[in-house]
Short mmCIF file of C-alpha atoms in Angstrom, two decimals:
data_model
loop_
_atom_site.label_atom_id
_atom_site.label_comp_id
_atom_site.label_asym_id
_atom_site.label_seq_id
_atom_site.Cartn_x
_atom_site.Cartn_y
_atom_site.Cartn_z
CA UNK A 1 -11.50 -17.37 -20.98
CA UNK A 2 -10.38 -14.33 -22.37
CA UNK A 3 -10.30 -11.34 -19.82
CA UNK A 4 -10.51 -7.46 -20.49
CA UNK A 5 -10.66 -4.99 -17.72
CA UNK A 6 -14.53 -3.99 -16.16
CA UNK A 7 -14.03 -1.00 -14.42
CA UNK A 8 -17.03 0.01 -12.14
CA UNK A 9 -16.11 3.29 -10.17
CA UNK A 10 -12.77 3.37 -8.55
CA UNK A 11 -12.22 -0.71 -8.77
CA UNK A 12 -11.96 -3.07 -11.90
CA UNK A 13 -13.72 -6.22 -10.65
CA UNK A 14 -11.31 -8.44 -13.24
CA UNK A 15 -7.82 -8.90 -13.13
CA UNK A 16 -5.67 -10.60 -15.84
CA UNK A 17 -3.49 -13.54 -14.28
CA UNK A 18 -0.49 -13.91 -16.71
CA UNK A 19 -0.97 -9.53 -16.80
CA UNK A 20 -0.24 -10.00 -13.18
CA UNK A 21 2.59 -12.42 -12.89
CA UNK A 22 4.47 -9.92 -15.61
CA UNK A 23 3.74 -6.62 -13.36
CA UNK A 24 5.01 -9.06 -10.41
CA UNK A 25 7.89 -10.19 -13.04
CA UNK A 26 8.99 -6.23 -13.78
CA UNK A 27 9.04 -5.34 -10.20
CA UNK A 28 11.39 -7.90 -9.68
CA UNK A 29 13.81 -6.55 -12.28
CA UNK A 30 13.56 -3.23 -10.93
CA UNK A 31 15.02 -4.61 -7.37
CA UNK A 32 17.43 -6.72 -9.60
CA UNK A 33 18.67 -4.17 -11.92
CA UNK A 34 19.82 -2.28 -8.42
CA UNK A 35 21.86 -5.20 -6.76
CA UNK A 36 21.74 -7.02 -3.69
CA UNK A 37 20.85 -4.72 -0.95
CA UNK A 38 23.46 -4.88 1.78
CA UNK A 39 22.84 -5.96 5.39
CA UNK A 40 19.11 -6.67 4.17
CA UNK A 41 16.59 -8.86 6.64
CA UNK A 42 16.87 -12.70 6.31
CA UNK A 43 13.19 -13.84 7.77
CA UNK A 44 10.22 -11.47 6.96
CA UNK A 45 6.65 -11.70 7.90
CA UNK A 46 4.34 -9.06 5.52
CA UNK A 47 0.79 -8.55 6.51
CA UNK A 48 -1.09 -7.11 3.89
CA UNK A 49 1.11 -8.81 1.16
CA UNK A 50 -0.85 -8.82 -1.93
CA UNK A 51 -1.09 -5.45 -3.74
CA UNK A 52 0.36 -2.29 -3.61
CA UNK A 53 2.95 -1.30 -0.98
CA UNK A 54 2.77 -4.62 0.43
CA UNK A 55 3.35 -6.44 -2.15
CA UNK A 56 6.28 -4.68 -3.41
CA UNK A 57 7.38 -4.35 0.10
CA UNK A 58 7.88 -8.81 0.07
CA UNK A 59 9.39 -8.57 -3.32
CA UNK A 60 12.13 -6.27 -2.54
CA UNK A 61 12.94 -8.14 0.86
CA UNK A 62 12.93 -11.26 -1.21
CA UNK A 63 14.96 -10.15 -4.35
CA UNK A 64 16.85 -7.42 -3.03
CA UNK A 65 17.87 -9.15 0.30
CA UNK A 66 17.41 -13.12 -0.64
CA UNK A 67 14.75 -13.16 2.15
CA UNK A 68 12.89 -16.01 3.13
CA UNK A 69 9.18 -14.29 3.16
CA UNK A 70 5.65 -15.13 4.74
CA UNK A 71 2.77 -13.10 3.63
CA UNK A 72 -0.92 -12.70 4.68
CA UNK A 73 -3.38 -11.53 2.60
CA UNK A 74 -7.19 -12.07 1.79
CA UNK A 75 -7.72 -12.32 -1.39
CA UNK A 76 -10.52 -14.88 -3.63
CA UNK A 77 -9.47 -17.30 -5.98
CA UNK A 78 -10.35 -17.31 -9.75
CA UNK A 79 -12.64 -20.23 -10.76
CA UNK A 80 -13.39 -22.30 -14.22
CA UNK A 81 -15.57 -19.53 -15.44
CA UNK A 82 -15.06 -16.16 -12.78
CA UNK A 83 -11.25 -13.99 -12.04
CA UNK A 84 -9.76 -14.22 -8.89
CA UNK A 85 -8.73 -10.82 -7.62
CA UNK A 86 -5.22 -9.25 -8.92
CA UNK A 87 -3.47 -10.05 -5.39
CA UNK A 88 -4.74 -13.45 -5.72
CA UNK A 89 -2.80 -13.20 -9.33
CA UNK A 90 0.17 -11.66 -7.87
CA UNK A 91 0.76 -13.60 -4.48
CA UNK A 92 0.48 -16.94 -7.47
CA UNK A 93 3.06 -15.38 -9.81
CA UNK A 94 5.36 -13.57 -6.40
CA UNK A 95 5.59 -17.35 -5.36
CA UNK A 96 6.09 -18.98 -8.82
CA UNK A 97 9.14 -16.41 -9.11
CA UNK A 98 10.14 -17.01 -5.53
CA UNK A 99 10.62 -20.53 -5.88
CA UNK A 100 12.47 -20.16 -9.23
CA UNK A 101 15.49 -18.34 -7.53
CA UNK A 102 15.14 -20.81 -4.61
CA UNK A 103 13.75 -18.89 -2.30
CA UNK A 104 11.42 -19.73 0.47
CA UNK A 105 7.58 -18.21 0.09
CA UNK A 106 4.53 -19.15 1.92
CA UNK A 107 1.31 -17.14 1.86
CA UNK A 108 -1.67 -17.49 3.71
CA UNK A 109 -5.32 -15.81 2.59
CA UNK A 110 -7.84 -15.25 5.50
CA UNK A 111 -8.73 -12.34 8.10
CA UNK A 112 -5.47 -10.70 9.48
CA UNK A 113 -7.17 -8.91 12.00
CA UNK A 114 -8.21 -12.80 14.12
CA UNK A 115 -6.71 -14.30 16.78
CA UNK A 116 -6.55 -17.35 14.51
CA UNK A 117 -4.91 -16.15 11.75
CA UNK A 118 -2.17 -14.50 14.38
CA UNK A 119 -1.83 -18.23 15.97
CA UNK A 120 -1.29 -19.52 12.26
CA UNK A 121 1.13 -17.69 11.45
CA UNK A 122 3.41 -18.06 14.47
CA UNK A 123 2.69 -21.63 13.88
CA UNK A 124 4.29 -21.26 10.30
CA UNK A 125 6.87 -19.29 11.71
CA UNK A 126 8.15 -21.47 14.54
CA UNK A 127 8.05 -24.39 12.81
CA UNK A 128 9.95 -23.32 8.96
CA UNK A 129 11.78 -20.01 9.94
CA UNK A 130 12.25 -19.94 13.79
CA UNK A 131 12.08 -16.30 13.97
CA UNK A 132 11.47 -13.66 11.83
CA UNK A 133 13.84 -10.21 11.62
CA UNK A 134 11.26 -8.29 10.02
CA UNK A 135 7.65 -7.17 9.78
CA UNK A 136 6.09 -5.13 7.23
CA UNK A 137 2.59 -3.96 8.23
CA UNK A 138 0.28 -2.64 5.06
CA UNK A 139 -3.08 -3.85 5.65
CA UNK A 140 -5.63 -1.27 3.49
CA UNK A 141 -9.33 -2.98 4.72
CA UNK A 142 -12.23 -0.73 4.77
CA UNK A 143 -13.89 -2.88 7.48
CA UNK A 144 -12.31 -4.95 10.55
CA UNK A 145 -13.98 -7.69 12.71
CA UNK A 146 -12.30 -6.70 16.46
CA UNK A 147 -10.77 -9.98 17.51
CA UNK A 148 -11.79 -9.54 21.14
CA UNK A 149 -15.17 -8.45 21.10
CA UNK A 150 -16.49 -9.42 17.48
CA UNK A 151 -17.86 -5.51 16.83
CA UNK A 152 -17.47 -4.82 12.78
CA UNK A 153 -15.96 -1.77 12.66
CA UNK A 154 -16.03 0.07 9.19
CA UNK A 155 -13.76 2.84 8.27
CA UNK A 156 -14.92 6.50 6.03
CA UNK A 157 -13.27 8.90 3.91
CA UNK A 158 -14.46 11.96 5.04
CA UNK A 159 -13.34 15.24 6.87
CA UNK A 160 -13.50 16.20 10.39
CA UNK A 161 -14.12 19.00 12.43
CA UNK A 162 -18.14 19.52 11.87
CA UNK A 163 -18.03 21.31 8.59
CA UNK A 164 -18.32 20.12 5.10
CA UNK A 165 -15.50 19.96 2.69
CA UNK A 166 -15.65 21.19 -0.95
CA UNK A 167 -12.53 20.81 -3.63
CA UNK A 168 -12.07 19.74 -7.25
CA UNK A 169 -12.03 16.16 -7.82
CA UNK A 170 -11.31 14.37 -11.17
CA UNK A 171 -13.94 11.70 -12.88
CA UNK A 172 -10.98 8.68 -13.21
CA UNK A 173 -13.72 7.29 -15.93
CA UNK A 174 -14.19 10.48 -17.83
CA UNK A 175 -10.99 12.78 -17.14
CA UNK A 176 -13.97 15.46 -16.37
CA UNK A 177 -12.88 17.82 -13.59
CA UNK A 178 -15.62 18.89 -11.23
CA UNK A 179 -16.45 19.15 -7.75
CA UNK A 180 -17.04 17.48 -4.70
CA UNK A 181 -19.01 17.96 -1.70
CA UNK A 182 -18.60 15.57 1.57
CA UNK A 183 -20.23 15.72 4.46
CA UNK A 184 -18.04 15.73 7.72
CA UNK A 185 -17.86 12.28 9.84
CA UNK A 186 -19.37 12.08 13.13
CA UNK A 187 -17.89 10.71 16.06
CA UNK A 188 -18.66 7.36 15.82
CA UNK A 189 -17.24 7.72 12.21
CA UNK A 190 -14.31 9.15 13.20
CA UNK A 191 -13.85 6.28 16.08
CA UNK A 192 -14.47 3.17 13.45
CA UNK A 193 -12.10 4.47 11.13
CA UNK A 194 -9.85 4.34 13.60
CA UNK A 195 -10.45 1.29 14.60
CA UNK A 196 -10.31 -0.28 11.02
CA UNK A 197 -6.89 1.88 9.96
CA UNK A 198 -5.42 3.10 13.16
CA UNK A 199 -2.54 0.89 15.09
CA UNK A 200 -4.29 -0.88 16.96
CA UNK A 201 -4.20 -4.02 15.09
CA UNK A 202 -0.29 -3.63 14.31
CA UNK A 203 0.42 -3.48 17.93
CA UNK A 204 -1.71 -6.85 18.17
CA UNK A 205 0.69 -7.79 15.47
CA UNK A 206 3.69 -7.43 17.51
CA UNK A 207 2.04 -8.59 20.62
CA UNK A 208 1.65 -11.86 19.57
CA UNK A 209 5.14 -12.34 17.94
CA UNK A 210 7.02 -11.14 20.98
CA UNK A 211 5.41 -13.29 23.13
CA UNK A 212 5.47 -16.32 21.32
CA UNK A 213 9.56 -15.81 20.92
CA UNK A 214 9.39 -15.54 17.03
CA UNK A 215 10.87 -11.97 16.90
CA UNK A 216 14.70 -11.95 16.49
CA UNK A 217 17.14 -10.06 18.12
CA UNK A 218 17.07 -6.28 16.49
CA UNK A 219 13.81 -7.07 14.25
CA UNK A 220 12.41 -3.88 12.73
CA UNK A 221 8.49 -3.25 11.98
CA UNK A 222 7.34 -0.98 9.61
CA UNK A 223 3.82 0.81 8.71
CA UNK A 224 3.12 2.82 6.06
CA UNK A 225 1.67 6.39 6.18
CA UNK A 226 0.98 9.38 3.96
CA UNK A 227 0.63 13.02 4.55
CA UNK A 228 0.78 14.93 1.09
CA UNK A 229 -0.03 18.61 0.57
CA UNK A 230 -2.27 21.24 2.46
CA UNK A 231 -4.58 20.94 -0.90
CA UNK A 232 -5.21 16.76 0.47
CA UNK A 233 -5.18 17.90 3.87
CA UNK A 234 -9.48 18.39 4.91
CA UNK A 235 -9.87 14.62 3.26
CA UNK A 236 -6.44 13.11 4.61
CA UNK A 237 -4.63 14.72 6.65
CA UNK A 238 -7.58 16.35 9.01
CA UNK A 239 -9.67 14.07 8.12
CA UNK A 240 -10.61 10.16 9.20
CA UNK A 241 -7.81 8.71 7.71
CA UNK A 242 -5.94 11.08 9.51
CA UNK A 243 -6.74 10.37 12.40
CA UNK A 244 -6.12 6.57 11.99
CA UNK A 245 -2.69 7.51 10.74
CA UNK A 246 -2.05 9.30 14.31
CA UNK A 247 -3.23 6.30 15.87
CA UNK A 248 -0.40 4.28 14.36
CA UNK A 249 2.11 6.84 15.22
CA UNK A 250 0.85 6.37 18.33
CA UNK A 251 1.53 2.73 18.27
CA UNK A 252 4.72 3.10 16.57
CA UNK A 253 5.89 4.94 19.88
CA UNK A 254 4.71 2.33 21.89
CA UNK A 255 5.95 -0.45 19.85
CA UNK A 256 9.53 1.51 20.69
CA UNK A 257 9.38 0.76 24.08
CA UNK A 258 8.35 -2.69 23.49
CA UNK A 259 10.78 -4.11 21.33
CA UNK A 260 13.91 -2.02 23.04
CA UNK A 261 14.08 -5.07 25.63
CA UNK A 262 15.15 -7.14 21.68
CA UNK A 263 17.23 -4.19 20.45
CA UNK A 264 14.51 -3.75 17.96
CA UNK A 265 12.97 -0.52 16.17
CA UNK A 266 9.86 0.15 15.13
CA UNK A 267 8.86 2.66 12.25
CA UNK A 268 6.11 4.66 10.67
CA UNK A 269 7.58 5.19 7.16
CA UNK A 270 5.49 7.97 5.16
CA UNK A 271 4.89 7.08 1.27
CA UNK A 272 4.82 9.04 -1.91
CA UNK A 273 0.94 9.39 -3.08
CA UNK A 274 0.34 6.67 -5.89
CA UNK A 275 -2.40 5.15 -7.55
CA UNK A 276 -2.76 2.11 -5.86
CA UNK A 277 -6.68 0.31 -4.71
CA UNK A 278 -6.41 2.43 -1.61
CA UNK A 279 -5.89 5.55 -2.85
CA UNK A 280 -8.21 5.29 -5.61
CA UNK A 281 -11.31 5.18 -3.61
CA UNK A 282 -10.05 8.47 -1.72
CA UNK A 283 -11.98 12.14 -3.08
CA UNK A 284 -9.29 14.51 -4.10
CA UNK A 285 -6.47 12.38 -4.54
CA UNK A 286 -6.71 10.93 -8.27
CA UNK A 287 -6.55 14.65 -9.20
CA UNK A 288 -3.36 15.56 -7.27
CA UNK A 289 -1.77 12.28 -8.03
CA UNK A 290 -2.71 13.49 -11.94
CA UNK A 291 -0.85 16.65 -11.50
CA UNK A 292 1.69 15.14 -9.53
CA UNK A 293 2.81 12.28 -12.15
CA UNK A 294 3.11 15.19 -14.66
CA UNK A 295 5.67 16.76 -12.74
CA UNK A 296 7.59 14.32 -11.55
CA UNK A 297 8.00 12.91 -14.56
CA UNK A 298 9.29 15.36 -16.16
CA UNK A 299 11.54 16.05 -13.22
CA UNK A 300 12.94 13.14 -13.73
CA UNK A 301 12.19 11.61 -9.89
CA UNK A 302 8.50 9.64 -10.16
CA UNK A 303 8.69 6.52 -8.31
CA UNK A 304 6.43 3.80 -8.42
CA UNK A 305 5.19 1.49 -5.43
CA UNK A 306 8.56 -0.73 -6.23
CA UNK A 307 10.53 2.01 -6.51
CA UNK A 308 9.62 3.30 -3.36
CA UNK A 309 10.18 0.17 -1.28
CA UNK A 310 13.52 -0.29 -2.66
CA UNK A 311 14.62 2.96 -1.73
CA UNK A 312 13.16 2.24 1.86
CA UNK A 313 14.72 -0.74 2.43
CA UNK A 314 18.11 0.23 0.67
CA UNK A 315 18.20 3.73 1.16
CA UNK A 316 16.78 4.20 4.86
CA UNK A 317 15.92 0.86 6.86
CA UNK A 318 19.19 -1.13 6.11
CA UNK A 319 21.95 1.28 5.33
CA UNK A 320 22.30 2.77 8.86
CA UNK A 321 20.84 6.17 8.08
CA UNK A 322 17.17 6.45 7.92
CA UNK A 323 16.52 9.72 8.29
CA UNK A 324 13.92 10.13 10.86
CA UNK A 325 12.35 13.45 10.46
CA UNK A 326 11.17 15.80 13.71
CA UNK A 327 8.09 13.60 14.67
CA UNK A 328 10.77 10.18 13.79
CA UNK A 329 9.23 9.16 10.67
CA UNK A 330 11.22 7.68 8.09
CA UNK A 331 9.97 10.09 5.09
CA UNK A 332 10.27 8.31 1.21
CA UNK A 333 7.91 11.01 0.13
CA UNK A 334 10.90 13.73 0.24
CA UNK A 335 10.94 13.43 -3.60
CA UNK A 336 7.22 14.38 -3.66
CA UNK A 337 7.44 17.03 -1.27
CA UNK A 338 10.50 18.68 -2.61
CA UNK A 339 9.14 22.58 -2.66
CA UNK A 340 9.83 22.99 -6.79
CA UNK A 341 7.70 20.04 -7.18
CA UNK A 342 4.86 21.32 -4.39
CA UNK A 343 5.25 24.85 -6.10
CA UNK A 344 3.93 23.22 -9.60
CA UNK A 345 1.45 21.40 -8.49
CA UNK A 346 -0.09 23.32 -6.51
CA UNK A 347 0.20 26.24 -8.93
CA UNK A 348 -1.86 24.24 -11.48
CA UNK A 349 -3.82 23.05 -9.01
CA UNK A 350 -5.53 26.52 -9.02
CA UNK A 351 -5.80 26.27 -12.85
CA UNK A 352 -7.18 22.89 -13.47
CA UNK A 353 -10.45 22.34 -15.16
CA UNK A 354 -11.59 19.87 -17.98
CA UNK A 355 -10.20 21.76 -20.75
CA UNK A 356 -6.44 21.81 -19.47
CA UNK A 357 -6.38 18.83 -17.90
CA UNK A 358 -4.93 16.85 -20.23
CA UNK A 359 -2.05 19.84 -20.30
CA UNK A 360 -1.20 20.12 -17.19
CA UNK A 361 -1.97 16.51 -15.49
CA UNK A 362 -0.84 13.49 -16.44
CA UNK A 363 -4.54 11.41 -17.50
CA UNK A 364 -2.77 8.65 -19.12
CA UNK A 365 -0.26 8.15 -16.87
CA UNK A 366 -3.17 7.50 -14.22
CA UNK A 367 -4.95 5.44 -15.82
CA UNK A 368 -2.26 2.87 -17.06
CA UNK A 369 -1.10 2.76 -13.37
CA UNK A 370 -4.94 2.10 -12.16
CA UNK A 371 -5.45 -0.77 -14.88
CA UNK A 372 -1.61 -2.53 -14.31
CA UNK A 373 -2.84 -2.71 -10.60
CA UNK A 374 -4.94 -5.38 -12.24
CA UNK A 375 -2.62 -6.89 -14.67
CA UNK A 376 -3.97 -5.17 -18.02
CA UNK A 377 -2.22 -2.64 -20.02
CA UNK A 378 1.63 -4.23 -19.92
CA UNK A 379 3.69 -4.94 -22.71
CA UNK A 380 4.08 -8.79 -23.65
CA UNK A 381 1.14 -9.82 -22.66
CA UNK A 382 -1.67 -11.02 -25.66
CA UNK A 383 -4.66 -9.44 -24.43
CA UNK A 384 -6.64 -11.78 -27.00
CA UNK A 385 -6.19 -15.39 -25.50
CA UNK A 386 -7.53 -17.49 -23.74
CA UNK A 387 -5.99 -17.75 -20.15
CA UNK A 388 -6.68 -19.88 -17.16
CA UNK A 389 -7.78 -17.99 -14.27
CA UNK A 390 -8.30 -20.51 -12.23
CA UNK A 391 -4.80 -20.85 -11.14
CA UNK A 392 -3.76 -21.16 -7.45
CA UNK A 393 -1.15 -20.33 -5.31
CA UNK A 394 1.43 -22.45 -4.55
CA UNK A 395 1.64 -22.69 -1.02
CA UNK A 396 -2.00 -22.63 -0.52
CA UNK A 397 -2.64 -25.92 -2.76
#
């Protein structure tokens, strides 16, 4: 069939498969193009493989370090006549590539928050790798079934603190700037999102390994974070999310303590803002991220998810100098946060409205990021043909 992008709100329910294997294909030259990265991990687990962070996180262990990778994802499968989602897409193409540079892949697509896909896994791990010296933890759900208990916990965007929250927000459909309104979260709100986004599940994570023996000597963990600027502070920050992100500092503490018996380290490592499906459903955010690409850019320092994960790994995790900051959070948003490029933004932050948008943001550059998360939009592909999406991933034949 042929496939063109059907964007409904903040989510394109198509993805293009051979679009996907070449965005898969072009993050792998980006690790390439930078060399092997020295002292890399050998065995690495990813949970929350698929898309985004994750996903580039298991292609720069793989290409960048020659890692042997597992990765965990949930995901549907095209069929004869209906797309499969893009990490479906990707995980097929990340595995295609994998195997081409002889390199061992296996993925597995089902609910990373169970008991049973925990026991799985070990399983996989025991039996092909041993243990693993590595374990990258980017799960982005918006609902989570508690293992224990079986409560469905679902997770909101929203502030905190009992009042309302009002800011300019951009129309990613239209490029209209206008204004939103949300209501603050309750509670109960407040304690599901938690729940769904907090650390709660990581340290289940690393539970399990450790005491099934599959952790190696000196294995690191790492979850991602964000914090951005005052201006996404009531809706991240101080908000829901926020508070989940605490959690997993939290957790990352805790983890400390529980690894130092392996010599092992666990991080919270805080990410550059970036259009990726997370942060597209977020109020606020597409219009800084706007503003933000148009800087950076022309600073010369943007970064995209591969980027990013690169640097981590080669830069901060591996090199012997990660550069905790005061709270001991590896920080790969420094670039973003560099006061020239806060200065701008937030400077034309106060200017921004429909009419100079496209002046002083960076429209375009949004959107082409939002549609390559789904395989359209990259050069090389022929948009017009007929392509099977119906293709499956290897490992999961």
């Amino acid at each position: 069939m042929i496939v063109a992008p059907k964007i409904r709100g903040f989510i394109c329910t198509t993805a293009h498969p051979v679009g996907c294997a070449k965005h898969v294909a072009d993050q792998i030259a980006v690790v390439k193009s930078r060399g092997p990265i020295a002292n890399g991990p050998k065995k690495v687990l990813v949970v929350g493989s698929s898309t985004g962070y994750g996903l580039s996180s298991r292609i720069a262990a793989a290409f960048g370090c020659g890692a042997a990778t597992i990765g965990v994802f949930f995901e549907k499968p095209g069929e004869a006549d209906r797309c499969g989602t893009a990490g479906w897409y990707n995980s097929a193409a990340f595995e295609k590539e994998a195997k081409a540079a002889g390199l061992y892949a296996r993925s597995f697509n089902g609910d990373a928050f169970s008991d049973a896909m925990k026991a799985e896994i070990i399983e996989a791990i025991k039996k092909d790798l041993g243990q693993v010296d590595c374990v990258i933890y980017s799960l982005a759900s918006p609902r989570r079934t508690h293992p224990k208990t079986g409560e469905v916990f679902k997770s909101v965007l929203k502030p905190t603190g009992g009042a309302s929250y009002t800011n300019k927000n951009l129309n990613t459909g239209t490029g209209v700037v206008n204004e939103v309104t949300i209501e603050p979260a309750n509670d109960d709100e407040i304690a599901q999102t938690v729940a769904v986004m907090g650390g709660e599940d990581w340290e289940m994570w690393i539970d399990a390994l450790q005491g099934a023996g599959v952790l190696a000597n000196g294995v690191q963990t790492v979850a991602y974070s964000y914090i951005g600027p005052e201006v996404t502070w009531p809706i991240y920050k101080n908000g829901t999310i926020g508070r989940a992100k605490e959690d997993l500092e939290r957790v990352q503490r805790v983890l400390d303590g529980k690894l130092a018996a392996i010599g092992g380290k666990a991080w919270v490592s805080v990410n550059k803002a970036l259009v990726t499906q997370a942060s597209s459903a977020i109020p606020v955010v597409p219009l800084y991220i706007s503003l933000l690409y148009k800087v950076m850019k022309a600073e010369g320092t943007h970064e995209d998810c591969i980027e990013q994960m690169d640097r981590l790994f080669r830069e901060r995790l591996y090199n012997g100098n990660p550069q905790p900051d005061e709270a001991g959070r590896i920080r790969v948003d420094d670039w973003e946060m560099a006061p020239k490029v806060q200065q701008l933004v937030d400077a034309r932050w106060k200017e921004v409205n429909t009419e100079n948008f496209p002046q002083l943001g960076d429209f375009e550059g949004y959107q082409t990021s939002f549609l390559r998360l789904f395989g359209f939009g990259l050069a090389g592909v022929d948009y017009n043909a007929d392509v099977d999406v119906s293709i499956g991933v290897p490992s999961l034949a």
